PDB file of C-alpha atoms in Angstrom:
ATOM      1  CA  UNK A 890       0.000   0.000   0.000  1.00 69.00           C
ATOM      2  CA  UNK A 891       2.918   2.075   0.147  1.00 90.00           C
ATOM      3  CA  UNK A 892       2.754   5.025  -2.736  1.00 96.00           C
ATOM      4  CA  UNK A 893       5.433   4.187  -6.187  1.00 98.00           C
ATOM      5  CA  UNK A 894       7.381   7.362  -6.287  1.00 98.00           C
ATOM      6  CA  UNK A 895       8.869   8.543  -9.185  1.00 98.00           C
ATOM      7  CA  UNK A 896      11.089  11.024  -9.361  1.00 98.00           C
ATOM      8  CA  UNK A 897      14.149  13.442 -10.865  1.00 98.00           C
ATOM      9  CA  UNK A 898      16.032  15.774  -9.316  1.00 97.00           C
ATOM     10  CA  UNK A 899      17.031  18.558 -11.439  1.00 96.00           C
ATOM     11  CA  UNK A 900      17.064  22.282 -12.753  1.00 96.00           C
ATOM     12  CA  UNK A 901      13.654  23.083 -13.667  1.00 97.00           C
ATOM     13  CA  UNK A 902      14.521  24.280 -17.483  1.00 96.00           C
ATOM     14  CA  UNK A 903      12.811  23.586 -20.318  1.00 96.00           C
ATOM     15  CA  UNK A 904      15.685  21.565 -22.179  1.00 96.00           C
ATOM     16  CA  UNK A 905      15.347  18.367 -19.074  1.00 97.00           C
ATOM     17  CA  UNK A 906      11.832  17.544 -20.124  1.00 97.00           C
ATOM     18  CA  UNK A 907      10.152  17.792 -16.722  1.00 98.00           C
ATOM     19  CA  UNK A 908       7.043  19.095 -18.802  1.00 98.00           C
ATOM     20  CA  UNK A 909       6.896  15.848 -20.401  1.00 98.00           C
ATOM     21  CA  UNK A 910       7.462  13.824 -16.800  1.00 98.00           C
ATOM     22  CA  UNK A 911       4.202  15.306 -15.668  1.00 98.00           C
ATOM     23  CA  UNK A 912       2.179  15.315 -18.500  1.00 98.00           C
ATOM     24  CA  UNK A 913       2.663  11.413 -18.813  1.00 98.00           C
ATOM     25  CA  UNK A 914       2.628  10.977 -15.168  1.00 98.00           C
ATOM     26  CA  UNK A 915      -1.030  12.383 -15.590  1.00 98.00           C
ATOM     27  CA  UNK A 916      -1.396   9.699 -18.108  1.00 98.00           C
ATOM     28  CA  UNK A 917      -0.446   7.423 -15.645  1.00 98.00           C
ATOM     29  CA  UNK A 918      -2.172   8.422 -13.063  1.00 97.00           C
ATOM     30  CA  UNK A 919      -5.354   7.653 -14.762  1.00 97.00           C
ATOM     31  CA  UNK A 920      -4.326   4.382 -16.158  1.00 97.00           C
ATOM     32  CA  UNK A 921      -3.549   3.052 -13.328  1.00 97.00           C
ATOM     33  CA  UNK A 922      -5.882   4.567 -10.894  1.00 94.00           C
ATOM     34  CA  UNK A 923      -5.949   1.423  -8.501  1.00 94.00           C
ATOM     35  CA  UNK A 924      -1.839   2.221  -7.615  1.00 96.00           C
ATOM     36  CA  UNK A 925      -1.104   4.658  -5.427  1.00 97.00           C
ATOM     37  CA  UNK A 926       1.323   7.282  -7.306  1.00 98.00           C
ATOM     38  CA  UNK A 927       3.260   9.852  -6.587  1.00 98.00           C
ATOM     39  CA  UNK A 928       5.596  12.324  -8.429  1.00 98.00           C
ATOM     40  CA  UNK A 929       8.983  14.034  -6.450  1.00 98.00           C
ATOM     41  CA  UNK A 930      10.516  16.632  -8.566  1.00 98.00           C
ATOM     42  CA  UNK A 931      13.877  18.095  -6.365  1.00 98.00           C
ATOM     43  CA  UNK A 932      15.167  21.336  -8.090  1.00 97.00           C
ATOM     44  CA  UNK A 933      14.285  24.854  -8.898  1.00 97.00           C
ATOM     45  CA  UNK A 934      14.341  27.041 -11.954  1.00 96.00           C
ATOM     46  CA  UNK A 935      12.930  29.318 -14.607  1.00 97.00           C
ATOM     47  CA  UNK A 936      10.192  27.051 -15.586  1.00 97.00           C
ATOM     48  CA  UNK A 937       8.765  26.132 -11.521  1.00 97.00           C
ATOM     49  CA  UNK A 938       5.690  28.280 -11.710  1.00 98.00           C
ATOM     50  CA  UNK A 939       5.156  26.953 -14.997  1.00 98.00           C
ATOM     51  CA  UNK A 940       5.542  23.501 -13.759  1.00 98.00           C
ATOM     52  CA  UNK A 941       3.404  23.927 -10.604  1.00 98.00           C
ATOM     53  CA  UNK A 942       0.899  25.750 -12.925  1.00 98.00           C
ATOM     54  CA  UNK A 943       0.373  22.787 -15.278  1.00 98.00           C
ATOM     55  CA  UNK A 944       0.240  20.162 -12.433  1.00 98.00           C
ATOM     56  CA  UNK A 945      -2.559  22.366 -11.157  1.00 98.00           C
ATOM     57  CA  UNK A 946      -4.166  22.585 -14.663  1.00 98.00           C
ATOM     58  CA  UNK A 947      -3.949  18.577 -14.633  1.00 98.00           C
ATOM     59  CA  UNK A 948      -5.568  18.339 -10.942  1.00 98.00           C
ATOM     60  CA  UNK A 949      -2.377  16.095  -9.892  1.00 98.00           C
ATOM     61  CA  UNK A 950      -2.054  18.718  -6.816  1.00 97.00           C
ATOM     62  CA  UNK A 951      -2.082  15.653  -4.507  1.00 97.00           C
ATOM     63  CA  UNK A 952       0.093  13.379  -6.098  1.00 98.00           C
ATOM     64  CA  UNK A 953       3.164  15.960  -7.177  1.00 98.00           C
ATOM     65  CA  UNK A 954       5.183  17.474  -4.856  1.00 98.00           C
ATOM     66  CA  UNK A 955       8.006  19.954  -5.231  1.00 98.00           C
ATOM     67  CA  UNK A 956      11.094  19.784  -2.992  1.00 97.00           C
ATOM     68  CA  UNK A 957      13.000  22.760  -4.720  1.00 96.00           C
ATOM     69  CA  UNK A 958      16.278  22.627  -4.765  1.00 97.00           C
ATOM     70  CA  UNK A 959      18.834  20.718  -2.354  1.00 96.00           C
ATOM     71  CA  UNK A 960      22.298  21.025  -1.691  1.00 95.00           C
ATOM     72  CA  UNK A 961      24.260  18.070  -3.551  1.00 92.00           C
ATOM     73  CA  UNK A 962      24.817  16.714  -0.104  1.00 93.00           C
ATOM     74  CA  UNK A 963      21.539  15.690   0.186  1.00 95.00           C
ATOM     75  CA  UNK A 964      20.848  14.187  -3.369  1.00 95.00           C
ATOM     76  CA  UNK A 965      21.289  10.492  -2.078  1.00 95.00           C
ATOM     77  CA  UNK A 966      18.344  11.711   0.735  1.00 96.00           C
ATOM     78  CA  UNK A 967      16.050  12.640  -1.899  1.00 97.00           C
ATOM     79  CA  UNK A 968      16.874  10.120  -4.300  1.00 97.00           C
ATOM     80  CA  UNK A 969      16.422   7.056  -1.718  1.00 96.00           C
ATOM     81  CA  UNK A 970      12.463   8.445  -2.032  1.00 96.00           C
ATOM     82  CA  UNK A 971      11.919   7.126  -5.405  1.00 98.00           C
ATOM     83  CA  UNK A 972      11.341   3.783  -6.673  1.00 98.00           C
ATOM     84  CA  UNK A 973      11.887   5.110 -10.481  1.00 98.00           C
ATOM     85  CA  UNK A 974      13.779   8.053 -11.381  1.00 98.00           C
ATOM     86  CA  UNK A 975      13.433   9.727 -14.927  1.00 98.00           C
ATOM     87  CA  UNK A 976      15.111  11.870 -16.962  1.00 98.00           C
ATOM     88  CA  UNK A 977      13.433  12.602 -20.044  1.00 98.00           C
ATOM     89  CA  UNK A 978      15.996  15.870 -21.398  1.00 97.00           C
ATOM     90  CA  UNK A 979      15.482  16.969 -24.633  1.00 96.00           C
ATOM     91  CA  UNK A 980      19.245  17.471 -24.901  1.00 94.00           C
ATOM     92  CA  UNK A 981      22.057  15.793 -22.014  1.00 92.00           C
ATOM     93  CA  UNK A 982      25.694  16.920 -21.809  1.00 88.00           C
ATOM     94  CA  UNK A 983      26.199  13.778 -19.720  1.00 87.00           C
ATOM     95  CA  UNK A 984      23.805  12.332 -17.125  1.00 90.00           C
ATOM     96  CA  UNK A 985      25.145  12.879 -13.967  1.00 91.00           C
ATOM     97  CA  UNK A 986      22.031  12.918 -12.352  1.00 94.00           C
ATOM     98  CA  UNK A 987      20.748   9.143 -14.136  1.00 96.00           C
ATOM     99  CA  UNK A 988      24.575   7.864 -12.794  1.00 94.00           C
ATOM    100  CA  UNK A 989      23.721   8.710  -9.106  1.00 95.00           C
ATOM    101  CA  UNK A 990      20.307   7.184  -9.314  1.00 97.00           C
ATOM    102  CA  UNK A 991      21.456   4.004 -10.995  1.00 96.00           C
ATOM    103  CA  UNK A 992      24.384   3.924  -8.121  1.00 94.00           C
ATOM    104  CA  UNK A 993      21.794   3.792  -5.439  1.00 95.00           C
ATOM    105  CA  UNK A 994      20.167   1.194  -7.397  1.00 97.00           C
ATOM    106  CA  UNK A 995      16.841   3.023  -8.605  1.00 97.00           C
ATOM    107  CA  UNK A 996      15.576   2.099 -12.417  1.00 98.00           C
ATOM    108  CA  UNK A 997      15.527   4.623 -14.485  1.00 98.00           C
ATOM    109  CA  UNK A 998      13.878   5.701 -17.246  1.00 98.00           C
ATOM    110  CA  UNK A 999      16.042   8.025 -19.876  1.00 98.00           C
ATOM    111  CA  UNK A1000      14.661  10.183 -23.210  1.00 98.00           C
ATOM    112  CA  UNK A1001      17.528   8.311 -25.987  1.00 97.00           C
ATOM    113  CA  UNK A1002      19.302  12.231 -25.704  1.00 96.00           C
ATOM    114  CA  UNK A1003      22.980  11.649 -26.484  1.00 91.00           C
ATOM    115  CA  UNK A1004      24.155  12.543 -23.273  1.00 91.00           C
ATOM    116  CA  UNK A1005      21.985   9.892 -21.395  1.00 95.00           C
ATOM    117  CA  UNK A1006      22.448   6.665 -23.980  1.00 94.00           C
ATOM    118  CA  UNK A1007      25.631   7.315 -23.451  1.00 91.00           C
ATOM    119  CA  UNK A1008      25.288   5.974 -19.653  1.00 93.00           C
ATOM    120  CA  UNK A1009      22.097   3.709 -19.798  1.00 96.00           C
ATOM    121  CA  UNK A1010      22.166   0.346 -21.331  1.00 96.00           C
ATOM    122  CA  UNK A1011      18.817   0.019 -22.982  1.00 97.00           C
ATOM    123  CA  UNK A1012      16.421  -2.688 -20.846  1.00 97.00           C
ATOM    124  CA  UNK A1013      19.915  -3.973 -19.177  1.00 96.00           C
ATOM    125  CA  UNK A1014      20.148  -0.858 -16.763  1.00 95.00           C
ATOM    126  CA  UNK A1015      17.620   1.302 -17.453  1.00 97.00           C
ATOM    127  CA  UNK A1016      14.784   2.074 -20.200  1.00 98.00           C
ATOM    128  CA  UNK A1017      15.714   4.617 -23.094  1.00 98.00           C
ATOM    129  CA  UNK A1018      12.360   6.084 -24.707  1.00 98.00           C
ATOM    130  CA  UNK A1019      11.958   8.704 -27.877  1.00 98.00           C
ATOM    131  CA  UNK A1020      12.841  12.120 -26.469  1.00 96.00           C
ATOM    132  CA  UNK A1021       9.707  14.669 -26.662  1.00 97.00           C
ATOM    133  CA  UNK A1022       7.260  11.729 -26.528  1.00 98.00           C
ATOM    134  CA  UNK A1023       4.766  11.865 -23.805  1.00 98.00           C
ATOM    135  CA  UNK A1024       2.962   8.594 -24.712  1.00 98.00           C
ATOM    136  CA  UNK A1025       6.241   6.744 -24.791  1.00 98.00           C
ATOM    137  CA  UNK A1026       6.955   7.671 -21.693  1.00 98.00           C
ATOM    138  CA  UNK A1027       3.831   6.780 -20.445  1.00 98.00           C
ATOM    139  CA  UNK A1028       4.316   3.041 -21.391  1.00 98.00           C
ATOM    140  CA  UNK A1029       7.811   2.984 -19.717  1.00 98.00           C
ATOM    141  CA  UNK A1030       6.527   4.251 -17.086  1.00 98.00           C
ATOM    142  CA  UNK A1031       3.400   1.796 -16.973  1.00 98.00           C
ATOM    143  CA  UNK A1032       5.621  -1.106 -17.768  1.00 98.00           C
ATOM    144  CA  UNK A1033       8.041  -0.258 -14.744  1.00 97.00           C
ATOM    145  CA  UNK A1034       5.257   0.040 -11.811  1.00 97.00           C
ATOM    146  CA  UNK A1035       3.309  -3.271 -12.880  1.00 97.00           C
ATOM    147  CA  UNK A1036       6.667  -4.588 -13.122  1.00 97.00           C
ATOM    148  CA  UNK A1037       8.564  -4.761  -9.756  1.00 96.00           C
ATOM    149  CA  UNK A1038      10.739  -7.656 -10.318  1.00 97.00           C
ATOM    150  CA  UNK A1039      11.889  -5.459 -14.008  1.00 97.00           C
ATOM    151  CA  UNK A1040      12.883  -2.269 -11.516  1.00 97.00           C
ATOM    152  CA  UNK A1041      14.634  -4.449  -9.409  1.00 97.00           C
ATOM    153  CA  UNK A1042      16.658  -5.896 -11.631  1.00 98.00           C
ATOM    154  CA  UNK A1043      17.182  -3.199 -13.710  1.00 98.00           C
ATOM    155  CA  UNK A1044      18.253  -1.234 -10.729  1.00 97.00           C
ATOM    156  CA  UNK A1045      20.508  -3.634  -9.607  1.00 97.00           C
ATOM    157  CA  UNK A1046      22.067  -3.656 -12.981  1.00 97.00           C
ATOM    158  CA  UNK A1047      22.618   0.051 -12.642  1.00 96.00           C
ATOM    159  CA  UNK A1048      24.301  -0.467 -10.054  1.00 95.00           C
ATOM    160  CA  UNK A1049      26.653  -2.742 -11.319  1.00 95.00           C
ATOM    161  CA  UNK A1050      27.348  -0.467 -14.255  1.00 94.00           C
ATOM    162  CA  UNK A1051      28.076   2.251 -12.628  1.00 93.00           C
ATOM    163  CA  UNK A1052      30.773   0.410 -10.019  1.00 89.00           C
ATOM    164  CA  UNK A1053      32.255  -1.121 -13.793  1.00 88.00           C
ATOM    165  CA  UNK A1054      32.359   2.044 -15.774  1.00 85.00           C
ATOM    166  CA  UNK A1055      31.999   5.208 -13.527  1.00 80.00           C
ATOM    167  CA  UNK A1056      33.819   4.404 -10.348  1.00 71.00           C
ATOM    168  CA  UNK A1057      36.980   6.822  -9.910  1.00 67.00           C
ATOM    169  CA  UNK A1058      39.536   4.158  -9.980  1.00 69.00           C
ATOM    170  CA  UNK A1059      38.187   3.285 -13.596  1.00 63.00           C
ATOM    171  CA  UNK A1060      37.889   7.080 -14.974  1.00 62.00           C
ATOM    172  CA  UNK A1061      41.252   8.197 -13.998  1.00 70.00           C
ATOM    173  CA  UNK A1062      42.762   5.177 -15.346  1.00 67.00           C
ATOM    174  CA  UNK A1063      40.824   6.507 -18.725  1.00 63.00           C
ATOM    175  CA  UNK A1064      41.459   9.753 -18.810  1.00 64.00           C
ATOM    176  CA  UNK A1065      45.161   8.435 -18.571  1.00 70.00           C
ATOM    177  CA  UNK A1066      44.931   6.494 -20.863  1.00 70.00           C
ATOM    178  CA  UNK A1067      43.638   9.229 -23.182  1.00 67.00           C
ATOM    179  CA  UNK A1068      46.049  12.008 -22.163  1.00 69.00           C
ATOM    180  CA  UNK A1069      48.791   9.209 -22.911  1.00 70.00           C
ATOM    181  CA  UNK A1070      47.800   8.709 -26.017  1.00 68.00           C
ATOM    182  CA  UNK A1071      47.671  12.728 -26.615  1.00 68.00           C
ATOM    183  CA  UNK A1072      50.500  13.225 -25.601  1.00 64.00           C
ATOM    184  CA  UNK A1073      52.760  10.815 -27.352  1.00 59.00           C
ATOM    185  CA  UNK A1074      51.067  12.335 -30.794  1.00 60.00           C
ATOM    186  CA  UNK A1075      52.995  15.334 -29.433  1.00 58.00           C
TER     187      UNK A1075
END
């Protein structure tokens, strides 16, 4: 009986999609009406009255809640909250924020933004959907909730990518490895 929280913590700028989150979290919401829902979004920006406006326009008042922003020190608070966190960017330098969910072993669900398919293996550690689609979002989102042996192994998979690819010991000997390489072209 416990609510399914889905989340993302991040600036609240039109280029990360958060439009998108709650506009197929409404779709959600109504598809599933039998599961208790709710939505966590952690983060502030030029787009939060817009935001709060639309989740008002979509009656979801009781089911999305905004944290505004928190200090990075307390990112692995607010992300131990969710049960699915999403990122659905339009465009992704590099997804930072998808790597610290998937270390705390959260499923996520990414928009296939360059940035983000660069650190999600599609239905291995997370889901990749079209970026700008609403109704594909919806189904991931659908497909994760009536799906809780999927999240968990999809989290745990995350997990286990990130302590392969991302951990320190791994990036310096990389960027070594690159600089190395540079440098004996010199």
């Amino acid at each position: 009986h416990e609510p399914i929280r889905i989340g993302i913590v991040k600036t609240l700028s039109p280029i990360y999609g958060i439009d998108l989150l709650i506009k197929a979290f409404k779709i959600v919401s109504n598809k599933l009406e039998s599961v208790k829902l709710e939505l966590f979004i952690y983060g502030d920006g030029p787009c939060v009255n817009e935001y709060k406006e639309l989740v008002g326009h979509l009656a979801l008042n009781s089911k999305v809640f905004f944290f505004g922003k928190i200090p990075h020190s307390e990112v692995p608070r607010a992300l131990s909250q969710l049960d699915i966190f999403v990122a659905p960017s339009l465009e992704e330098s590099f997804g930072v924020a998808v790597i610290e969910a998937s270390a705390m072993g959260i499923p996520v669900i990414v928009s296939n933004a360059s940035g983000l398919v660069e650190v999600v293996k599609n239905n291995i550690t997370g889901i990749i959907v079209k970026k700008n689609s609403v109704t594909d979002l919806a189904k991931a989102l659908c497909f994760l909730i009536c799906s809780p042996d999927v999240r968990s192994q999809l989290g745990k998979s995350g997990r286990l990518n990130v302590e392969k690819e991302f951990d320190w010991k791994h990036s310096i000997e990389a960027m070594e490895a690159i600089y190395s390489r540079y440098s004996l072209r010199q």
